[in-house]
mmCIF file of C-alpha atoms in Angstrom:
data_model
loop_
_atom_site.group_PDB
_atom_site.id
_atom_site.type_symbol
_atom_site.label_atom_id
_atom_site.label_comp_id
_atom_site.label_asym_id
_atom_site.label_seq_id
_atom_site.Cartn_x
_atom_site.Cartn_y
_atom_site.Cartn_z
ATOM 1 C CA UNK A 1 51.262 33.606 70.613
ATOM 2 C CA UNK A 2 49.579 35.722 73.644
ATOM 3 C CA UNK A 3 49.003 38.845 73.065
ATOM 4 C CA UNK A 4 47.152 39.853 76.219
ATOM 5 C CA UNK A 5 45.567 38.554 78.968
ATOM 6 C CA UNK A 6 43.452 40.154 82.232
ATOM 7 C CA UNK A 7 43.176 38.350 85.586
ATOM 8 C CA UNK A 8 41.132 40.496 88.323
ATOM 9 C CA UNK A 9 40.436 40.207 92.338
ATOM 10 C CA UNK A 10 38.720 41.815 95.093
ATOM 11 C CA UNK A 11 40.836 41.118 97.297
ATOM 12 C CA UNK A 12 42.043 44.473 99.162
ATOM 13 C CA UNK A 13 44.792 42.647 100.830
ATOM 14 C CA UNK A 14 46.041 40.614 97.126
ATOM 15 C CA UNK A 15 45.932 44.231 95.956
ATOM 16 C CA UNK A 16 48.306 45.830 98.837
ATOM 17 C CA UNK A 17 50.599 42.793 98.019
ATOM 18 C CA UNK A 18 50.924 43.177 94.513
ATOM 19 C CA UNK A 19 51.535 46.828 94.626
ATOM 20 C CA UNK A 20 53.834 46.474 97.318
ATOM 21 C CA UNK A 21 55.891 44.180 95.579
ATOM 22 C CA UNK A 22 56.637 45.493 92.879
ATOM 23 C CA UNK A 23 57.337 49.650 91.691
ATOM 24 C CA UNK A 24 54.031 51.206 90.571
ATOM 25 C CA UNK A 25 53.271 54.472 89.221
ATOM 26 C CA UNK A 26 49.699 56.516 88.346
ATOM 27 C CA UNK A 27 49.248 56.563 84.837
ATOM 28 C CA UNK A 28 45.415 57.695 84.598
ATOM 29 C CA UNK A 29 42.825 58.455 87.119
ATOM 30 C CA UNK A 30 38.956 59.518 86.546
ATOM 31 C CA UNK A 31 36.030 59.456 88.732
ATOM 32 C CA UNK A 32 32.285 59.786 88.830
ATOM 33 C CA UNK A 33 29.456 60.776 90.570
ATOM 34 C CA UNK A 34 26.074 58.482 90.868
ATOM 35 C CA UNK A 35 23.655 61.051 90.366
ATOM 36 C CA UNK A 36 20.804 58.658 92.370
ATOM 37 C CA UNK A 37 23.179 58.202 95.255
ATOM 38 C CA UNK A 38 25.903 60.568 95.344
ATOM 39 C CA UNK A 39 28.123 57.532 95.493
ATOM 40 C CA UNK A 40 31.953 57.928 93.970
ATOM 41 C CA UNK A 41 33.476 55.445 91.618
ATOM 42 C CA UNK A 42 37.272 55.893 91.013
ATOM 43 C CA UNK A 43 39.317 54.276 88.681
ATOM 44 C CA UNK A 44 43.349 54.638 88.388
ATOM 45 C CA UNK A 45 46.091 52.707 86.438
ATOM 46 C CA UNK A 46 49.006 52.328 87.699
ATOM 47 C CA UNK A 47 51.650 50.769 85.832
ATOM 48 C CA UNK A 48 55.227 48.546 87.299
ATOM 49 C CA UNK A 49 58.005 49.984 85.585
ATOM 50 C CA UNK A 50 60.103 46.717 85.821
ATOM 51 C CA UNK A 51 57.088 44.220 84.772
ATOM 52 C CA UNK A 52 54.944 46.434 82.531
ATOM 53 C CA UNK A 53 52.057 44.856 84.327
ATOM 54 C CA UNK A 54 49.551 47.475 84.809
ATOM 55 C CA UNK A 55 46.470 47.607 86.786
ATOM 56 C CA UNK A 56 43.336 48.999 86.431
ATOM 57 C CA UNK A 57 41.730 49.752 90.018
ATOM 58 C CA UNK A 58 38.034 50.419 90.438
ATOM 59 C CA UNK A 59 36.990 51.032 94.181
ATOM 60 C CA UNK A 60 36.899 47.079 95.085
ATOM 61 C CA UNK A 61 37.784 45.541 92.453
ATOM 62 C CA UNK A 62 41.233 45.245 90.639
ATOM 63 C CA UNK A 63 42.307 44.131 87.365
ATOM 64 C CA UNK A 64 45.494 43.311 86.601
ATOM 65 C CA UNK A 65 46.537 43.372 82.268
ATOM 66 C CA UNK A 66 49.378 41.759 80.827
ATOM 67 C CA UNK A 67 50.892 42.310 77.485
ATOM 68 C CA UNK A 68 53.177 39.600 77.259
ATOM 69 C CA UNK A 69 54.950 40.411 73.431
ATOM 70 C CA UNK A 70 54.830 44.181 74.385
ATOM 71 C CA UNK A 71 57.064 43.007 77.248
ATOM 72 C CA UNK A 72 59.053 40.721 74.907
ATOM 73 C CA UNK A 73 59.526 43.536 72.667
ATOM 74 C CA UNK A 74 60.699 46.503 75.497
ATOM 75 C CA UNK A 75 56.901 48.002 75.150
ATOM 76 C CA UNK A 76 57.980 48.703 71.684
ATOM 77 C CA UNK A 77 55.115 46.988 69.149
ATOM 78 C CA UNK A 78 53.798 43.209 69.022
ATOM 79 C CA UNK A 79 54.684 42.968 65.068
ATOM 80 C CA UNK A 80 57.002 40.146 65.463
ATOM 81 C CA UNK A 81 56.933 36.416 66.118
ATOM 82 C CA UNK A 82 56.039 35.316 69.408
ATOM 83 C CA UNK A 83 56.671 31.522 69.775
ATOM 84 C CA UNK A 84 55.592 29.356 72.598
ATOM 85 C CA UNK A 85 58.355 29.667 74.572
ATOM 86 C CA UNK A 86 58.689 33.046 74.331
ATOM 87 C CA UNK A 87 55.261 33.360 76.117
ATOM 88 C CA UNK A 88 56.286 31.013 79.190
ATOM 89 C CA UNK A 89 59.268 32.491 79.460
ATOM 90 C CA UNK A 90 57.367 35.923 79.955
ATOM 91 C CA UNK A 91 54.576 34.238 81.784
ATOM 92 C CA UNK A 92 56.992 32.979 83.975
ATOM 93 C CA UNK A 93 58.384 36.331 85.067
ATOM 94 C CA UNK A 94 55.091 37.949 85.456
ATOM 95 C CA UNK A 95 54.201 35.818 88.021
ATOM 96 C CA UNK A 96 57.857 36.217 89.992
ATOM 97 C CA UNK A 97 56.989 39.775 89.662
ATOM 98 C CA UNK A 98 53.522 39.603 91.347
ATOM 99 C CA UNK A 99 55.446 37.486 94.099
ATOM 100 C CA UNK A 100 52.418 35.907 95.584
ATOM 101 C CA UNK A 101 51.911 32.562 97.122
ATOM 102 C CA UNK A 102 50.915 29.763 94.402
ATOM 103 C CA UNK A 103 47.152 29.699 96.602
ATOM 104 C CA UNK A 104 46.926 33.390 95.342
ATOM 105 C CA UNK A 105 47.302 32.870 92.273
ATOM 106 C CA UNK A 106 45.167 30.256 91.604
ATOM 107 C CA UNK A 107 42.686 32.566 92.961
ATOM 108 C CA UNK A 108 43.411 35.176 89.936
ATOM 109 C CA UNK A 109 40.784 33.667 87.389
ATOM 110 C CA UNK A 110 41.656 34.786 83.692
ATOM 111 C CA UNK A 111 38.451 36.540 82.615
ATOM 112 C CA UNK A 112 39.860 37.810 78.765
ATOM 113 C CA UNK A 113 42.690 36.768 76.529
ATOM 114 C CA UNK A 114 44.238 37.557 73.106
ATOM 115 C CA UNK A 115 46.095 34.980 71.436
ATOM 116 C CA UNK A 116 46.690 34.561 67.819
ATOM 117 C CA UNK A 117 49.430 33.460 65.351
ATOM 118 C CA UNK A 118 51.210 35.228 62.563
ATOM 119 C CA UNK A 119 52.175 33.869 59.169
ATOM 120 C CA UNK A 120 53.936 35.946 56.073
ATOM 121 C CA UNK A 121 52.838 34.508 52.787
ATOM 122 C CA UNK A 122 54.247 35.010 49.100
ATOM 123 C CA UNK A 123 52.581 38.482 48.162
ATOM 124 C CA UNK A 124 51.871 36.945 44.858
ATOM 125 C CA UNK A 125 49.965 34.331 46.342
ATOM 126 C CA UNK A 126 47.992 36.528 48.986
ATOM 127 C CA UNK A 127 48.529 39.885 49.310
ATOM 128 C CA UNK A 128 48.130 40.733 53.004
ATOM 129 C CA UNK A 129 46.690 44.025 53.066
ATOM 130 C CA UNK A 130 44.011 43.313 49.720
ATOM 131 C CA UNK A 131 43.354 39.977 51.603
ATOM 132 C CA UNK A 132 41.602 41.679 54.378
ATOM 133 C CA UNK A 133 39.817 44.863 52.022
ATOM 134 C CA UNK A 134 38.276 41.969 49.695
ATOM 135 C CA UNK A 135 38.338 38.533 50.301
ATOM 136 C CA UNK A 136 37.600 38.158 54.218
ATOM 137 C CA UNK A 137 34.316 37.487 54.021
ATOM 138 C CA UNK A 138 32.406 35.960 57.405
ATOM 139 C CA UNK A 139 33.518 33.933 60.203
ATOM 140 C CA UNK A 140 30.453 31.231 60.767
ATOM 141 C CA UNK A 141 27.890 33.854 59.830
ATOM 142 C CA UNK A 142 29.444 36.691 61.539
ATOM 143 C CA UNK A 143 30.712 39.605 58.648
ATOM 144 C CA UNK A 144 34.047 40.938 58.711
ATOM 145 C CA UNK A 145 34.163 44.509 59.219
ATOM 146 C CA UNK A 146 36.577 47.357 60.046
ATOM 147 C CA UNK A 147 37.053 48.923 63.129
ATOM 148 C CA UNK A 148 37.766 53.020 63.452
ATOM 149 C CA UNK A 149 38.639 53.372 59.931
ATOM 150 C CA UNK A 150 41.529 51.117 59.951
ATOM 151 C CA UNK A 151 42.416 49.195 56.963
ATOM 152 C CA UNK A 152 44.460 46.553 58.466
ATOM 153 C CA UNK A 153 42.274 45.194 60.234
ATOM 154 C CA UNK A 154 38.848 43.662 60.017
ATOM 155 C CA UNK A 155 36.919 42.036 63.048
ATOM 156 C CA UNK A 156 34.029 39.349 63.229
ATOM 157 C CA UNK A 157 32.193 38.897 66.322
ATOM 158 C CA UNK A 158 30.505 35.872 67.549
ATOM 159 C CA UNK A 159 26.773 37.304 69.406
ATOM 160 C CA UNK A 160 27.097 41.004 67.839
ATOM 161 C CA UNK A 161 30.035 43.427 68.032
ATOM 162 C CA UNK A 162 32.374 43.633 71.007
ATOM 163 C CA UNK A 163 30.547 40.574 72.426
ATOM 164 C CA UNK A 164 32.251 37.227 74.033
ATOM 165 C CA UNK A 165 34.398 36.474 71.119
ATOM 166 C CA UNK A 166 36.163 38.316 68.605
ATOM 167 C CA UNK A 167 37.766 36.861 65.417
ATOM 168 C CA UNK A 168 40.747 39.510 63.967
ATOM 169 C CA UNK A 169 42.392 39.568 60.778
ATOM 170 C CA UNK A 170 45.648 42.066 60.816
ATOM 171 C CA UNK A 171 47.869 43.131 58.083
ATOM 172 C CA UNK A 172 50.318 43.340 60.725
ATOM 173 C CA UNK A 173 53.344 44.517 57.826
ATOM 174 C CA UNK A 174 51.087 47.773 56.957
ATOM 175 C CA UNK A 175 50.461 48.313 60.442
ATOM 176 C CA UNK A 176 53.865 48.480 61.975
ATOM 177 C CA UNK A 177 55.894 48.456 58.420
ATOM 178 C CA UNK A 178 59.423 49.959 60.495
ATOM 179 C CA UNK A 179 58.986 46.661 62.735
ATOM 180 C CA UNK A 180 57.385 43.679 60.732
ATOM 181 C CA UNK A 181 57.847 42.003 57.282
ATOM 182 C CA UNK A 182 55.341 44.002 54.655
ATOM 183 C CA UNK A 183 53.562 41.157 53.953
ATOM 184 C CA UNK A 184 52.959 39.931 57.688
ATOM 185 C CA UNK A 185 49.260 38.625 58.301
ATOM 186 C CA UNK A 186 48.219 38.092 61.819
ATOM 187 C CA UNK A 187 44.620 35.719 62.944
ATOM 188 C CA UNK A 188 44.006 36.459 66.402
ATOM 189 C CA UNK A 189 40.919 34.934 68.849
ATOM 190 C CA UNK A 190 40.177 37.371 71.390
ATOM 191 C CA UNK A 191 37.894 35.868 74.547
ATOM 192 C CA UNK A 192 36.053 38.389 76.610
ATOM 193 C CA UNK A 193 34.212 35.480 78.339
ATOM 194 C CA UNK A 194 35.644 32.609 81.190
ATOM 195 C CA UNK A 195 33.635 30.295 79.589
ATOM 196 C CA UNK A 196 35.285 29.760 76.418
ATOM 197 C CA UNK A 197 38.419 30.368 77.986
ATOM 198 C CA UNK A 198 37.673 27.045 80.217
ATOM 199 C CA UNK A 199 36.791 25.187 77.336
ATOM 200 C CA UNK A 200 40.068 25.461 76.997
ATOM 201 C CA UNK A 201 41.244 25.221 80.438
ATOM 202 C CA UNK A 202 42.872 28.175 80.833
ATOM 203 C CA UNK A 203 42.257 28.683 84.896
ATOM 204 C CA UNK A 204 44.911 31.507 86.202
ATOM 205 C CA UNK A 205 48.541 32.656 85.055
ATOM 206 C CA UNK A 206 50.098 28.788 85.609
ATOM 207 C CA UNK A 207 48.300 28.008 82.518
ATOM 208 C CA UNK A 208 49.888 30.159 80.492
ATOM 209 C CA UNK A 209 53.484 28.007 81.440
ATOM 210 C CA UNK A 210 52.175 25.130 80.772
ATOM 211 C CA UNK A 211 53.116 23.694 77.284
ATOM 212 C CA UNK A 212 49.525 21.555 76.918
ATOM 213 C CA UNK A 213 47.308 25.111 76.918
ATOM 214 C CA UNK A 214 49.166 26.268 74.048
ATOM 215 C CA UNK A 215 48.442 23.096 72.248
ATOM 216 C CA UNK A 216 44.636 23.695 73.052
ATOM 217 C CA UNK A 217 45.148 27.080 71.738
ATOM 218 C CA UNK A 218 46.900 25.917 68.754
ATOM 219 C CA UNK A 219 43.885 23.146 68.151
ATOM 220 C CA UNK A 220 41.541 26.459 68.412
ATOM 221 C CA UNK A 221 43.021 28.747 66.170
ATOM 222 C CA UNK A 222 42.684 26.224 63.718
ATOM 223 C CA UNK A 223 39.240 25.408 64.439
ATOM 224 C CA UNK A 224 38.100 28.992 63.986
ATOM 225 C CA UNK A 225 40.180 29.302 60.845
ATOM 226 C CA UNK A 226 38.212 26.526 59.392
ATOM 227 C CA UNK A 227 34.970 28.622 60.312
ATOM 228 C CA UNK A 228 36.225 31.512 57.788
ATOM 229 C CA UNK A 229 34.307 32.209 54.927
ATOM 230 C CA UNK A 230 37.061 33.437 52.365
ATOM 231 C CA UNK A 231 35.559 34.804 49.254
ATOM 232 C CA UNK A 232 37.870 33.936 46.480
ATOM 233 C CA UNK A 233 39.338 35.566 43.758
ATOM 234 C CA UNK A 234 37.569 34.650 40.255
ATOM 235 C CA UNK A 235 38.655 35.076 36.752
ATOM 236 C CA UNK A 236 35.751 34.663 34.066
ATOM 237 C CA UNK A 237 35.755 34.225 30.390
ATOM 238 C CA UNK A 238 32.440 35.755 29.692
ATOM 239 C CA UNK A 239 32.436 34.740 26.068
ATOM 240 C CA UNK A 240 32.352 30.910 27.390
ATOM 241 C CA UNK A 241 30.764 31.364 31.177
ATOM 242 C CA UNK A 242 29.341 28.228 32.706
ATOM 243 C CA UNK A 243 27.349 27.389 34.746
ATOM 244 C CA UNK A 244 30.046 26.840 37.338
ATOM 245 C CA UNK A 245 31.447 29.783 36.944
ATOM 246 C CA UNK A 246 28.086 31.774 37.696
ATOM 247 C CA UNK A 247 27.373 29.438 40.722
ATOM 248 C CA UNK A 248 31.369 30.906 41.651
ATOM 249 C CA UNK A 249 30.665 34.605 40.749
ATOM 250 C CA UNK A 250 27.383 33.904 43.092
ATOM 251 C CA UNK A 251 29.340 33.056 46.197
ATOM 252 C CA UNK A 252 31.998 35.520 45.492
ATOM 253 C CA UNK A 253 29.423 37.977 46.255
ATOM 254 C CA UNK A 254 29.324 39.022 50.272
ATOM 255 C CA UNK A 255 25.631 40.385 49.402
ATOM 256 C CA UNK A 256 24.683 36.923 48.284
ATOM 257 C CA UNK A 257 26.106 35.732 51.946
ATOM 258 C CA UNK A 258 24.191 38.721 53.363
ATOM 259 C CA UNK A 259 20.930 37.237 51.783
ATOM 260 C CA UNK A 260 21.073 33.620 52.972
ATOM 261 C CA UNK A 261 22.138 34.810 56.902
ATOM 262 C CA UNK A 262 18.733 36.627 56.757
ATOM 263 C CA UNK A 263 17.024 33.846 55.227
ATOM 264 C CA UNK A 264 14.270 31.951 57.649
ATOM 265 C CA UNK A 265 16.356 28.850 56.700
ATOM 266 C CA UNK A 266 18.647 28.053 59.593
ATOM 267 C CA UNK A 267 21.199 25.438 57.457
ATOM 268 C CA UNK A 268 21.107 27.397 54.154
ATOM 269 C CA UNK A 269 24.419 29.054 55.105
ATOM 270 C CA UNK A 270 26.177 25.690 55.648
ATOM 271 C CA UNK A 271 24.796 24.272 52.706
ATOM 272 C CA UNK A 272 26.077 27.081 50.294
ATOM 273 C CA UNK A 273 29.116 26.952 52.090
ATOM 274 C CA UNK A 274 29.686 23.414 51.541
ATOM 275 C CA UNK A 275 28.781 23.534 48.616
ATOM 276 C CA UNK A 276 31.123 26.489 47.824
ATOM 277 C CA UNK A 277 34.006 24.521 48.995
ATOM 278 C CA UNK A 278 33.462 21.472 46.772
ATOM 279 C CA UNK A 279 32.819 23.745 44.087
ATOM 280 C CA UNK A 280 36.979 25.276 44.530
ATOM 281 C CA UNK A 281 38.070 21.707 45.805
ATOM 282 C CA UNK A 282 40.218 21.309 42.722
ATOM 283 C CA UNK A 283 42.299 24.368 43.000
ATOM 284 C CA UNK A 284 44.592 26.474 45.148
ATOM 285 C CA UNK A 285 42.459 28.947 47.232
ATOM 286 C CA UNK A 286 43.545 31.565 49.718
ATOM 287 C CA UNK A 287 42.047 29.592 52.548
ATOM 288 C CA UNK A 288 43.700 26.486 51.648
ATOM 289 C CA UNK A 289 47.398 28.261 51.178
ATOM 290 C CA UNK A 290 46.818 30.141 54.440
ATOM 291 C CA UNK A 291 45.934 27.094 56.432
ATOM 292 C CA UNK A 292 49.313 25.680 55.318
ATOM 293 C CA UNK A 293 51.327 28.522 56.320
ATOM 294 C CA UNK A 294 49.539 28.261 59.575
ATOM 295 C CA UNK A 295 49.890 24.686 60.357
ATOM 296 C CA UNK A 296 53.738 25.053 59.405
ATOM 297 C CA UNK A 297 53.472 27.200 61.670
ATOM 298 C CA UNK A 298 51.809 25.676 64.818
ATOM 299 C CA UNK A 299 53.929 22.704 64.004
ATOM 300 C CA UNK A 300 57.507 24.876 64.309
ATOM 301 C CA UNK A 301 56.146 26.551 67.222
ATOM 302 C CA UNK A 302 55.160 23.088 69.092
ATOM 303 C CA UNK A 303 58.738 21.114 68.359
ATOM 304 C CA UNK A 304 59.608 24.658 70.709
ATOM 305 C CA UNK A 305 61.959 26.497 68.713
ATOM 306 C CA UNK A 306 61.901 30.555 69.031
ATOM 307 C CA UNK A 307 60.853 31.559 65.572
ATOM 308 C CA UNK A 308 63.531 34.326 64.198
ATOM 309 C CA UNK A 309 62.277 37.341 63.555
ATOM 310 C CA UNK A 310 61.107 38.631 60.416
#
């Protein structure tokens, strides 16, 4: 259910401990030169070869990144399930691997997570891979769009791109296809601000062992699924089109969506989208099927079992 998560301190002598404890090795190093001042700024990674926990040091300041399902998986690819227990489990020995005192890691504020859920419907229903190259459409009034060319994967971002929050839609099955079922679809929430991630009181690594965060996270995921625009497949009999039917062609049409988000009216998008949604209220949509495979899902993962793989 975690897919990453970055703490960070400035604390020289939290920085001697953790690298002391544990078996660290360079993995990259680069510097630069302030051309005003003449100042240096470093940065290495080093990289435990027990814990996988890597950090990222930058003259005072370290960060420390976890991959928790990498870990889970040997380093090998996050294309599987990931269940809650799974996560505390690894949580757990990330934080025996840092061996600090409990005061120290308080003092390790999460400043960006990754967590998301994975669900694998019936390709005749939704296929995965044509789900996310035509029917995600917006998240709230953000666009879905694809990042270095990759089909798989379409991101929405709340305040522009690569801003505070991220929305993610992976065909995780074309991604990794030796290492995932085919039809795997992945909805991930990626925070790059404390402020949400308080909202959901997620403080410092003890958070992520603690069963109630992941039911906050579940109640989030859900939230921000609701916020999905899904633009839904159509089939129209032009020899005996209604009205209804035009109104659906209408919103079927991201350029239509494009038009009312530049609009001067600040609650046409939530009108139409309401309105949208009553208009497919009597039959089975995308959205709707998805959000069942997802609450079976958050409901497995909270009675605790570890999901089998796929």
């Amino acid at each position: 259910m975690i897919d990453f998560s970055k703490t960070n301190t400035f604390d020289l002598t939290i920085r001697n401990k953790i690298i002391s404890n544990g078996h660290y090795a360079q993995i990259a190093y680069n510097e630069r030169v302030d051309e005003e001042t003449g100042e240096i700024y470093s940065k290495k990674a080093l990289k435990d070869t027990n814990s996988g926990i890597i950090l990222n040091v930058k003259n005072k300041r370290t960060e420390i990144l976890l991959k928790p399902h990498h870990k889970f998986n040997n380093g090998l690819h996050n294309a599987n399930d990931f269940s809650i227990n799974n996560c505390v489990e690894v949580y757990d020995e990330y934080i025996e691997s840092l061996n600090l005192s409990t005061v120290e890691i308080k003092a390790l504020p999460i400043v960006n997570a990754e967590f998301k859920i994975d669900i694998v419907p019936d390709p005749r229903i939704c296929d995965a891979l044509e789900f996310i190259d035509m029917y995600l459409g917006f998240h709230e009034k953000e666009a879905f769009r694809n990042t270095d060319e990759n089909r798989y994967c379409k991101i929405a971002c709340s305040n522009g791109f690569s801003k505070h929050k991220q929305i993610k839609c992976y065909a995780k099955g074309f991604q990794y296809p030796d290492f995932s079922h085919p039809n795997r679809l992945r909805f991930e929430i990626t925070s790059r601000k404390q402020d949400f991630l308080k909202q959901l009181d997620i403080r410092n690594l003890f958070s992520f062992t603690k069963f109630e965060t992941y039911e906050r996270i579940c109640e989030c995921l859900m939230r921000e699924f609701e916020s999905l625009l899904i633009l839904e497949p159509i089939e129209v009999d032009y020899k005996n089109i209604t009205s209804e039917m035009i109104q659906k062609l209408n919103y079927s049409n991201p350029n239509f969506w494009k038009k009312i988000i530049n609009s001067n009216n600040r609650n046409s998008f939530s009108r139409h989208k309401k309105n949208y949604e009553n208009l497919l209220a009597n039959q089975l949509t995308i959205k709707n099927y998805l959000k069942s495979l997802i609450v079976e899902k958050i409901n497995f993962y909270k009675k605790g079992a570890i999901c089998p793989l796929q």
